[in-house]
Structure formats: C-alpha cells, structure tokens
Amino acid sequence: MKRIAIVTGYYHPLQTPRAFRATELSLELSRRGYHVDVYSATQNFDTIFQEKNLNVFYLNAWHIAETQPRKSANANPLKSFLKKCVFYFTTGTLFSLFIKLKAKLIFKKKYNVLISIGLPFHIHWAVGRQIKSNNIAERYIADYGDPFSKFNKTSIVAPYFRWIEKKIMNKFDFITIPTIKSLPAYLWLKDKEKIRIIPQGFDFSKIKLKEYRKNKIPTFAFAGNFYQNIRDPKILFDYLCKLEQSDFKFILYIKNTQDNLLLLNNYVDKLGSKIEIRPPINRQDLIPELSSMDFLINQDNFNSVQSPSKLIDYLLTGRPIFNFNQDQLNINLLDQFLHYDFSSYQSNINIEDYDIRNITTQFEQIF
C-alpha cells in the first residue's frame, strides 16, 4: 500500500478553495486504497471521516476562525498603509505560520509521495525546509492555488521573496496548478514539463439540487468576494442602479471583509430591497440555494493568471451564468437574462473535468 502525505494550511470544515482541495483529494486517495496522512496547519476541528486509510494530524501552527470577523469599512488609512508595508517586507502573520509550521512539521514515517498544498506559499516554504535532505518521500509535489511572489496583484511582496520561492521550488519534483491560464506565472519556477494543470475537484455525489422554478421577479445571485483593483463590481452595480423601473432581486453570499464593504456600501442604500446580502454558507448548502436562482453572476479577475474557483460550484447548479469583468459589461446579454431569456447562454466548460475521481487520477499519473 502506497503511503501519501498531504500538508495543507486549510482543511475541512473550513470553507475555502484550498480546504476543498486538500479534503476532497485526501478522501478520494484513501478510498482508492492509499494510506493518507494529512498534516493540517490549523487547530483541531475534530474532523471525523470514516475512511480507514485516512489520518488527520492538526499541528496548531495558526488559528483560523470558521467564520471571518467583521472588518470596518472605515479603517484608519495610516494603519492600513503600515499593515501593507509590514506585509510587503515580511508577509506579516504568514511568516509566523512558516516559523511555527517548520518547527511542528515532523515526519516520523517514510512516504511514497508528499503533496504540499499552498496558498499560502508558506506551506511550501515550511515543507521545503523539512525535505532538504530529500529522504522523506520518493516524490514531492507543490500544489498551488495562486501565484505568490510574482504575478499576484492582491498580495505584493518584496523582490527577495522571489529568490526564496525559487530556491524552495527547486526541492520539489512537480508543480500543480488549477488552470492553464496561470501557466505563464510559474514558468520561471519550473520547466513546462514539470508543471501539471490539475483543476479543483469535488465529489459530485454529495450535491443535491432543488427543482428550478421561474421566480416571480428576476432573481440572481453572487457568491464570493470582491477586491479592489482586480475584482471591482462598480460597472455592474452602476448599471443596476439605472434600472429604476425594473423589479429584481440580487442576492449576495459574501463575507464582511473591508474590500466587500468599501465596494458595496454606496449601492446598498441606492438599490434598497433589490439587493440582499447574506453571510457565506457551507458549499453543500450553497449549491442547492443557487440552483433555485434564475441565473448567477460571476466576475472574472482583472488579471488573467487567477480564476474564481466558484465557477465550479456555479456549473453544478445547472443555472445560466452571466460573466463580466470590471472593465466590460455585456448590457444586452444582461438585459436578456433579466427578461428570463437564456437562449444565447452556452457553457464551454466540461463539468466532468472537475470530478474528484478524474482529478485524483491526474495526480496518480504524477505518482
């Protein structure tokens, strides 16, 4: 029986793309007969799975709340600036994660494969420091979610982190990334043949959809987060505010982050009852809720190397998806959707590409 180690910063029950990645992959590998040890950087969430080949070790290297605390939209500008400076030069609390994880990450077994699941990059950093003697596993895989020291406009860090990242990636045999669009952002770290495109994967059998019935007024939803500079929804909300005679309901499942509050505050009063903000919910509950909407809203990132992972959840709902970005809004198509006309909607994404069974097979091919 092959032994596989997975080191991750996020794991079930956390509701993040990286938690989904680590959880779904570990479960499917264990179902296939591999002995899987998961080393989670988080505190113990008392996760219980029935798979006999799966062990989860909580290292308590950082504490993550299951629900994010509310952040004020009126943050002190000087304090925000200083925080950005600290992050630029040190990566702030993430550096503390690296120090703690490096000290607590002790491998007492030998493995056939070790998979390090980052974001944050500091997971790879800690793993890389531990495998420098190259005797923990036969093969090492660094699984990325987003770029770190280059090509990431949301988390800008000092140039010397590029040297660190390059040095750490030299210790890994392969890099895996979720989308081919991001490939150019990693070619400076590995040769192309050492980079594999493996999308996010989910167990579709767990998803139960609601029977869709046309809503009395056009009802559509967005689930996720907005970000200044790369995912600003102003162009969409400005247009919705112009539709004074139109009756609709826009539901947002969104966190109370500073970016979200800053970008939405101006529109909550303008749209009144036409907009409804709800807190994020577990994806197994979210997907059925989204399946009852007339259509869904997806905003593409401004930069091409990052792609919203919620698109997979959207596709599972079976509902039409309206895409836009912060510089371009297809008004004609949106108007069609607002009149329940989805005849021009086509998805060019094959949902089977995200089946965890197919995703795990792709990892096995690296093994």
GROMACS .gro file of C-alpha atoms in nm:
model
  367
    1MET     CA    1   0.000   0.000   0.000
    2LYS     CA    2   0.148   0.334  -0.105
    3ARG     CA    3   0.179   0.598   0.165
    4ILE     CA    4   0.093   0.960   0.085
    5ALA     CA    5   0.146   1.270   0.299
    6ILE     CA    6  -0.055   1.586   0.239
    7VAL     CA    7   0.049   1.909   0.411
    8THR     CA    8  -0.209   2.187   0.397
    9GLY     CA    9  -0.288   2.522   0.554
   10TYR     CA   10  -0.663   2.460   0.529
   11TYR     CA   11  -0.877   2.153   0.580
   12HIS     CA   12  -1.238   2.054   0.649
   13PRO     CA   13  -1.459   2.212   0.782
   14LEU     CA   14  -1.305   2.538   0.657
   15GLN     CA   15  -1.485   2.676   0.352
   16THR     CA   16  -1.201   2.782   0.125
   17PRO     CA   17  -1.084   2.651  -0.214
   18ARG     CA   18  -0.763   2.517  -0.061
   19ALA     CA   19  -0.957   2.337   0.213
   20PHE     CA   20  -1.175   2.179  -0.054
   21ARG     CA   21  -0.865   2.077  -0.249
   22ALA     CA   22  -0.697   1.906   0.045
   23THR     CA   23  -1.013   1.745   0.182
   24GLU     CA   24  -1.154   1.605  -0.142
   25LEU     CA   25  -0.815   1.477  -0.260
   26SER     CA   26  -0.733   1.305   0.070
   27LEU     CA   27  -1.073   1.136   0.084
   28GLU     CA   28  -1.058   1.005  -0.272
   29LEU     CA   29  -0.699   0.882  -0.233
   30SER     CA   30  -0.795   0.693   0.083
   31ARG     CA   31  -1.096   0.541  -0.095
   32ARG     CA   32  -0.857   0.411  -0.359
   33GLY     CA   33  -0.657   0.222  -0.101
   34TYR     CA   34  -0.371   0.462  -0.037
   35HIS     CA   35  -0.266   0.524   0.322
   36VAL     CA   36  -0.303   0.901   0.358
   37ASP     CA   37  -0.167   1.118   0.639
   38VAL     CA   38  -0.290   1.479   0.635
   39TYR     CA   39  -0.086   1.737   0.827
   40SER     CA   40  -0.309   2.042   0.878
   41ALA     CA   41  -0.152   2.366   0.995
   42THR     CA   42  -0.476   2.462   1.172
   43GLN     CA   43  -0.614   2.395   1.516
   44ASN     CA   44  -0.817   2.079   1.576
   45PHE     CA   45  -1.166   2.099   1.429
   46ASP     CA   46  -1.250   1.742   1.539
   47THR     CA   47  -1.284   1.628   1.181
   48ILE     CA   48  -1.413   1.272   1.166
   49PHE     CA   49  -1.409   1.070   0.845
   50GLN     CA   50  -1.491   0.703   0.812
   51GLU     CA   51  -1.217   0.619   0.563
   52LYS     CA   52  -0.994   0.371   0.744
   53ASN     CA   53  -0.683   0.470   0.547
   54LEU     CA   54  -0.701   0.839   0.641
   55ASN     CA   55  -0.534   1.009   0.939
   56VAL     CA   56  -0.551   1.383   1.009
   57PHE     CA   57  -0.289   1.547   1.230
   58TYR     CA   58  -0.357   1.904   1.349
   59LEU     CA   59  -0.036   2.098   1.409
   60ASN     CA   60  -0.195   2.415   1.554
   61ALA     CA   61   0.055   2.636   1.371
   62TRP     CA   62  -0.211   2.901   1.318
   63HIS     CA   63  -0.566   2.966   1.428
   64ILE     CA   64  -0.837   3.015   1.167
   65ALA     CA   65  -1.194   3.101   1.258
   66GLU     CA   66  -1.464   2.908   1.071
   67THR     CA   67  -1.640   3.241   1.021
   68GLN     CA   68  -1.443   3.554   0.947
   69PRO     CA   69  -1.470   3.852   1.187
   70ARG     CA   70  -1.633   4.171   1.064
   71LYS     CA   71  -1.390   4.435   0.944
   72SER     CA   72  -1.476   4.801   0.942
   73ALA     CA   73  -1.504   4.979   0.609
   74ASN     CA   74  -1.366   5.293   0.776
   75ALA     CA   75  -1.021   5.160   0.855
   76ASN     CA   76  -0.754   5.408   0.958
   77PRO     CA   77  -0.564   5.494   0.634
   78LEU     CA   78  -0.229   5.520   0.814
   79LYS     CA   79  -0.285   5.188   0.989
   80SER     CA   80  -0.379   5.023   0.658
   81PHE     CA   81  -0.068   5.165   0.492
   82LEU     CA   82   0.160   5.042   0.770
   83LYS     CA   83  -0.001   4.699   0.755
   84LYS     CA   84   0.067   4.679   0.381
   85CYS     CA   85   0.429   4.782   0.439
   86VAL     CA   86   0.478   4.514   0.704
   87PHE     CA   87   0.328   4.253   0.473
   88TYR     CA   88   0.543   4.369   0.179
   89PHE     CA   89   0.868   4.321   0.369
   90THR     CA   90   0.781   4.026   0.597
   91THR     CA   91   0.442   3.877   0.488
   92GLY     CA   92   0.323   3.953   0.842
   93THR     CA   93   0.145   3.676   1.027
   94LEU     CA   94   0.215   3.435   0.741
   95PHE     CA   95   0.583   3.445   0.836
   96SER     CA   96   0.482   3.340   1.188
   97LEU     CA   97   0.294   3.050   1.030
   98PHE     CA   98   0.612   2.945   0.848
   99ILE     CA   99   0.818   2.953   1.169
  100LYS     CA  100   0.563   2.755   1.371
  101LEU     CA  101   0.487   2.503   1.098
  102LYS     CA  102   0.855   2.440   1.029
  103ALA     CA  103   0.906   2.359   1.397
  104LYS     CA  104   0.596   2.138   1.432
  105LEU     CA  105   0.610   1.957   1.098
  106ILE     CA  106   0.794   1.639   1.189
  107PHE     CA  107   0.765   1.333   0.963
  108LYS     CA  108   0.811   1.007   1.155
  109LYS     CA  109   0.734   0.790   0.853
  110LYS     CA  110   0.864   0.747   0.500
  111TYR     CA  111   0.622   0.822   0.218
  112ASN     CA  112   0.599   0.740  -0.148
  113VAL     CA  113   0.453   1.083  -0.225
  114LEU     CA  114   0.436   1.413  -0.039
  115ILE     CA  115   0.189   1.677  -0.160
  116SER     CA  116   0.222   2.029  -0.023
  117ILE     CA  117  -0.095   2.234  -0.077
  118GLY     CA  118  -0.037   2.606  -0.081
  119LEU     CA  119  -0.184   2.901  -0.056
  120PRO     CA  120  -0.028   3.039   0.138
  121PHE     CA  121   0.317   2.977  -0.011
  122HIS     CA  122   0.449   2.945   0.342
  123ILE     CA  123   0.317   2.587   0.350
  124HIS     CA  124   0.556   2.502   0.064
  125TRP     CA  125   0.828   2.701   0.239
  126ALA     CA  126   0.799   2.502   0.563
  127VAL     CA  127   0.775   2.170   0.377
  128GLY     CA  128   1.073   2.262   0.161
  129ARG     CA  129   1.287   2.330   0.467
  130GLN     CA  130   1.196   1.990   0.608
  131ILE     CA  131   1.268   1.792   0.292
  132LYS     CA  132   1.606   1.949   0.219
  133SER     CA  133   1.772   1.616   0.294
  134ASN     CA  134   1.536   1.460   0.037
  135ASN     CA  135   1.470   1.144   0.236
  136ILE     CA  136   1.108   1.185   0.348
  137ALA     CA  137   0.938   1.078   0.025
  138GLU     CA  138   1.020   0.947  -0.320
  139ARG     CA  139   0.833   1.229  -0.496
  140TYR     CA  140   0.743   1.583  -0.394
  141ILE     CA  141   0.455   1.787  -0.540
  142ALA     CA  142   0.384   2.155  -0.472
  143ASP     CA  143   0.017   2.229  -0.541
  144TYR     CA  144  -0.051   2.600  -0.594
  145GLY     CA  145  -0.377   2.794  -0.581
  146ASP     CA  146  -0.249   3.141  -0.675
  147PRO     CA  147   0.097   3.278  -0.757
  148PHE     CA  148   0.298   3.414  -0.466
  149SER     CA  149   0.599   3.641  -0.523
  150LYS     CA  150   0.534   3.726  -0.890
  151PHE     CA  151   0.216   3.791  -1.092
  152ASN     CA  152  -0.007   3.833  -0.786
  153LYS     CA  153  -0.165   4.179  -0.772
  154THR     CA  154  -0.355   4.116  -0.449
  155SER     CA  155  -0.054   4.021  -0.233
  156ILE     CA  156   0.251   4.220  -0.338
  157VAL     CA  157   0.574   4.126  -0.160
  158ALA     CA  158   0.937   4.235  -0.169
  159PRO     CA  159   1.155   4.102  -0.457
  160TYR     CA  160   1.374   3.892  -0.229
  161PHE     CA  161   1.080   3.653  -0.179
  162ARG     CA  162   1.130   3.551  -0.543
  163TRP     CA  163   1.471   3.414  -0.453
  164ILE     CA  164   1.319   3.223  -0.160
  165GLU     CA  165   1.036   3.084  -0.370
  166LYS     CA  166   1.271   2.972  -0.648
  167LYS     CA  167   1.505   2.803  -0.401
  168ILE     CA  168   1.218   2.619  -0.231
  169MET     CA  169   1.063   2.503  -0.561
  170ASN     CA  170   1.397   2.350  -0.660
  171LYS     CA  171   1.331   2.094  -0.385
  172PHE     CA  172   1.003   1.980  -0.542
  173ASP     CA  173   0.972   1.748  -0.841
  174PHE     CA  174   0.648   1.891  -0.979
  175ILE     CA  175   0.424   2.195  -0.950
  176THR     CA  176   0.048   2.152  -0.999
  177ILE     CA  177  -0.179   2.447  -1.076
  178PRO     CA  178  -0.558   2.467  -1.121
  179THR     CA  179  -0.589   2.647  -1.454
  180ILE     CA  180  -0.391   2.670  -1.776
  181LYS     CA  181  -0.440   3.048  -1.776
  182SER     CA  182  -0.197   3.074  -1.487
  183LEU     CA  183   0.079   2.868  -1.653
  184PRO     CA  184   0.292   3.172  -1.756
  185ALA     CA  185   0.311   3.277  -1.391
  186TYR     CA  186   0.502   2.959  -1.298
  187LEU     CA  187   0.742   2.901  -1.587
  188TRP     CA  188   1.013   3.090  -1.401
  189LEU     CA  189   0.992   2.829  -1.124
  190LYS     CA  190   0.987   2.504  -1.323
  191ASP     CA  191   1.024   2.382  -1.678
  192LYS     CA  192   0.693   2.341  -1.853
  193GLU     CA  193   0.709   1.959  -1.845
  194LYS     CA  194   0.734   1.974  -1.465
  195ILE     CA  195   0.414   2.178  -1.431
  196ARG     CA  196   0.080   1.994  -1.448
  197ILE     CA  197  -0.263   2.152  -1.489
  198ILE     CA  198  -0.498   1.983  -1.240
  199PRO     CA  199  -0.825   2.170  -1.171
  200GLN     CA  200  -1.017   2.183  -0.846
  201GLY     CA  201  -1.208   1.861  -0.784
  202PHE     CA  202  -1.528   1.771  -0.598
  203ASP     CA  203  -1.737   1.469  -0.513
  204PHE     CA  204  -2.049   1.536  -0.719
  205SER     CA  205  -2.247   1.262  -0.545
  206LYS     CA  206  -2.283   1.485  -0.236
  207ILE     CA  207  -2.463   1.761  -0.425
  208LYS     CA  208  -2.844   1.771  -0.411
  209LEU     CA  209  -3.011   2.038  -0.624
  210LYS     CA  210  -3.351   2.199  -0.587
  211GLU     CA  211  -3.606   2.175  -0.866
  212TYR     CA  212  -3.581   2.503  -1.056
  213ARG     CA  213  -3.897   2.709  -1.091
  214LYS     CA  214  -3.905   3.051  -1.252
  215ASN     CA  215  -3.908   3.319  -0.981
  216LYS     CA  216  -4.185   3.582  -0.976
  217ILE     CA  217  -3.927   3.854  -1.032
  218PRO     CA  218  -3.580   3.801  -1.186
  219THR     CA  219  -3.369   3.664  -0.902
  220PHE     CA  220  -2.997   3.620  -0.937
  221ALA     CA  221  -2.705   3.564  -0.702
  222PHE     CA  222  -2.334   3.610  -0.648
  223ALA     CA  223  -2.122   3.403  -0.407
  224GLY     CA  224  -1.767   3.504  -0.328
  225ASN     CA  225  -1.570   3.821  -0.267
  226PHE     CA  226  -1.487   4.145  -0.440
  227TYR     CA  227  -1.140   4.300  -0.444
  228GLN     CA  228  -1.024   4.650  -0.519
  229ASN     CA  229  -0.826   4.678  -0.843
  230ILE     CA  230  -0.882   4.321  -0.970
  231ARG     CA  231  -1.250   4.243  -0.898
  232ASP     CA  232  -1.434   4.573  -0.856
  233PRO     CA  233  -1.810   4.532  -0.935
  234LYS     CA  234  -1.877   4.904  -0.988
  235ILE     CA  235  -1.965   4.865  -1.356
  236LEU     CA  236  -2.238   4.611  -1.273
  237PHE     CA  237  -2.391   4.797  -0.979
  238ASP     CA  238  -2.388   5.130  -1.162
  239TYR     CA  239  -2.596   4.973  -1.437
  240LEU     CA  240  -2.835   4.804  -1.194
  241CYS     CA  241  -2.894   5.140  -1.027
  242LYS     CA  242  -3.009   5.280  -1.361
  243LEU     CA  243  -3.284   5.018  -1.388
  244GLU     CA  244  -3.527   5.217  -1.176
  245GLN     CA  245  -3.838   5.072  -1.341
  246SER     CA  246  -3.715   4.713  -1.330
  247ASP     CA  247  -3.804   4.481  -1.046
  248PHE     CA  248  -3.540   4.226  -0.949
  249LYS     CA  249  -3.369   4.065  -0.652
  250PHE     CA  250  -2.989   4.041  -0.633
  251ILE     CA  251  -2.870   3.810  -0.354
  252LEU     CA  252  -2.505   3.814  -0.247
  253TYR     CA  253  -2.346   3.546  -0.028
  254ILE     CA  254  -2.047   3.746   0.083
  255LYS     CA  255  -1.808   3.797   0.374
  256ASN     CA  256  -1.788   4.118   0.578
  257THR     CA  257  -1.438   4.198   0.458
  258GLN     CA  258  -1.308   4.551   0.425
  259ASP     CA  259  -1.295   4.530   0.044
  260ASN     CA  260  -1.651   4.399   0.020
  261LEU     CA  261  -1.786   4.669   0.249
  262LEU     CA  262  -1.600   4.951   0.076
  263LEU     CA  263  -1.711   4.840  -0.271
  264LEU     CA  264  -2.076   4.775  -0.179
  265ASN     CA  265  -2.161   5.044   0.076
  266ASN     CA  266  -2.257   5.303  -0.187
  267TYR     CA  267  -2.506   5.067  -0.350
  268VAL     CA  268  -2.689   4.914  -0.056
  269ASP     CA  269  -2.896   5.229   0.002
  270LYS     CA  270  -2.942   5.301  -0.368
  271LEU     CA  271  -3.080   4.956  -0.450
  272GLY     CA  272  -3.275   4.911  -0.128
  273SER     CA  273  -3.485   4.595  -0.127
  274LYS     CA  274  -3.349   4.492  -0.466
  275ILE     CA  275  -3.027   4.380  -0.302
  276GLU     CA  276  -2.996   4.126  -0.020
  277ILE     CA  277  -2.667   4.048   0.148
  278ARG     CA  278  -2.635   3.711   0.319
  279PRO     CA  279  -2.339   3.558   0.504
  280PRO     CA  280  -2.145   3.276   0.335
  281ILE     CA  281  -2.275   2.923   0.397
  282ASN     CA  282  -2.138   2.572   0.357
  283ARG     CA  283  -2.099   2.491  -0.013
  284GLN     CA  284  -2.315   2.179   0.018
  285ASP     CA  285  -2.595   2.411   0.134
  286LEU     CA  286  -2.499   2.694  -0.101
  287ILE     CA  287  -2.518   2.499  -0.427
  288PRO     CA  288  -2.883   2.392  -0.376
  289GLU     CA  289  -2.972   2.753  -0.290
  290LEU     CA  290  -2.803   2.879  -0.604
  291SER     CA  291  -2.984   2.617  -0.812
  292SER     CA  292  -3.313   2.795  -0.732
  293MET     CA  293  -3.195   3.125  -0.884
  294ASP     CA  294  -3.289   3.234  -1.234
  295PHE     CA  295  -2.923   3.296  -1.312
  296LEU     CA  296  -2.589   3.354  -1.141
  297ILE     CA  297  -2.334   3.634  -1.154
  298ASN     CA  298  -1.963   3.567  -1.199
  299GLN     CA  299  -1.697   3.836  -1.209
  300ASP     CA  300  -1.371   3.741  -1.374
  301ASN     CA  301  -1.049   3.866  -1.220
  302PHE     CA  302  -0.880   4.159  -1.389
  303ASN     CA  303  -0.552   3.966  -1.414
  304SER     CA  304  -0.555   3.651  -1.624
  305VAL     CA  305  -0.344   3.425  -1.402
  306GLN     CA  306  -0.610   3.384  -1.133
  307SER     CA  307  -0.955   3.237  -1.190
  308PRO     CA  308  -1.250   3.233  -0.945
  309SER     CA  309  -1.293   2.875  -0.819
  310LYS     CA  310  -1.662   2.933  -0.750
  311LEU     CA  311  -1.728   2.877  -1.121
  312ILE     CA  312  -1.724   2.504  -1.048
  313ASP     CA  313  -1.998   2.543  -0.788
  314TYR     CA  314  -2.193   2.758  -1.033
  315LEU     CA  315  -2.172   2.494  -1.303
  316LEU     CA  316  -2.300   2.228  -1.066
  317THR     CA  317  -2.620   2.428  -1.012
  318GLY     CA  318  -2.721   2.393  -1.376
  319ARG     CA  319  -2.823   2.760  -1.390
  320PRO     CA  320  -2.707   3.011  -1.658
  321ILE     CA  321  -2.405   3.222  -1.563
  322PHE     CA  322  -2.361   3.588  -1.652
  323ASN     CA  323  -1.990   3.677  -1.672
  324PHE     CA  324  -1.840   4.023  -1.659
  325ASN     CA  325  -1.520   4.193  -1.552
  326GLN     CA  326  -1.454   4.531  -1.400
  327ASP     CA  327  -1.390   4.688  -1.742
  328GLN     CA  328  -1.656   4.520  -1.956
  329LEU     CA  329  -2.026   4.454  -1.909
  330ASN     CA  330  -2.241   4.297  -2.181
  331ILE     CA  331  -2.556   4.503  -2.123
  332ASN     CA  332  -2.756   4.336  -2.398
  333LEU     CA  333  -2.694   3.990  -2.254
  334LEU     CA  334  -2.772   4.106  -1.901
  335ASP     CA  335  -3.100   4.256  -2.020
  336GLN     CA  336  -3.187   3.925  -2.184
  337PHE     CA  337  -3.118   3.741  -1.859
  338LEU     CA  338  -3.332   3.992  -1.667
  339HIS     CA  339  -3.618   3.901  -1.903
  340TYR     CA  340  -3.566   3.525  -1.847
  341ASP     CA  341  -3.416   3.484  -2.194
  342PHE     CA  342  -3.126   3.242  -2.164
  343SER     CA  343  -3.130   3.118  -2.524
  344SER     CA  344  -2.788   3.266  -2.601
  345TYR     CA  345  -2.620   3.114  -2.296
  346GLN     CA  346  -2.362   2.845  -2.362
  347SER     CA  347  -2.101   2.700  -2.130
  348ASN     CA  348  -1.774   2.587  -2.283
  349ILE     CA  349  -1.665   2.410  -1.964
  350ASN     CA  350  -1.695   2.034  -1.923
  351ILE     CA  351  -1.809   1.975  -1.566
  352GLU     CA  352  -1.663   1.622  -1.568
  353ASP     CA  353  -1.318   1.779  -1.573
  354TYR     CA  354  -1.380   1.871  -1.208
  355ASP     CA  355  -1.496   1.531  -1.087
  356ILE     CA  356  -1.267   1.436  -0.797
  357ARG     CA  357  -1.226   1.090  -0.948
  358ASN     CA  358  -1.074   1.237  -1.263
  359ILE     CA  359  -0.869   1.485  -1.063
  360THR     CA  360  -0.722   1.212  -0.844
  361THR     CA  361  -0.632   1.006  -1.150
  362GLN     CA  362  -0.431   1.302  -1.278
  363PHE     CA  363  -0.239   1.313  -0.950
  364GLU     CA  364  -0.181   0.938  -0.975
  365GLN     CA  365  -0.021   0.987  -1.315
  366ILE     CA  366   0.243   1.202  -1.144
  367PHE     CA  367   0.297   0.932  -0.881
   0.00000   0.00000   0.00000
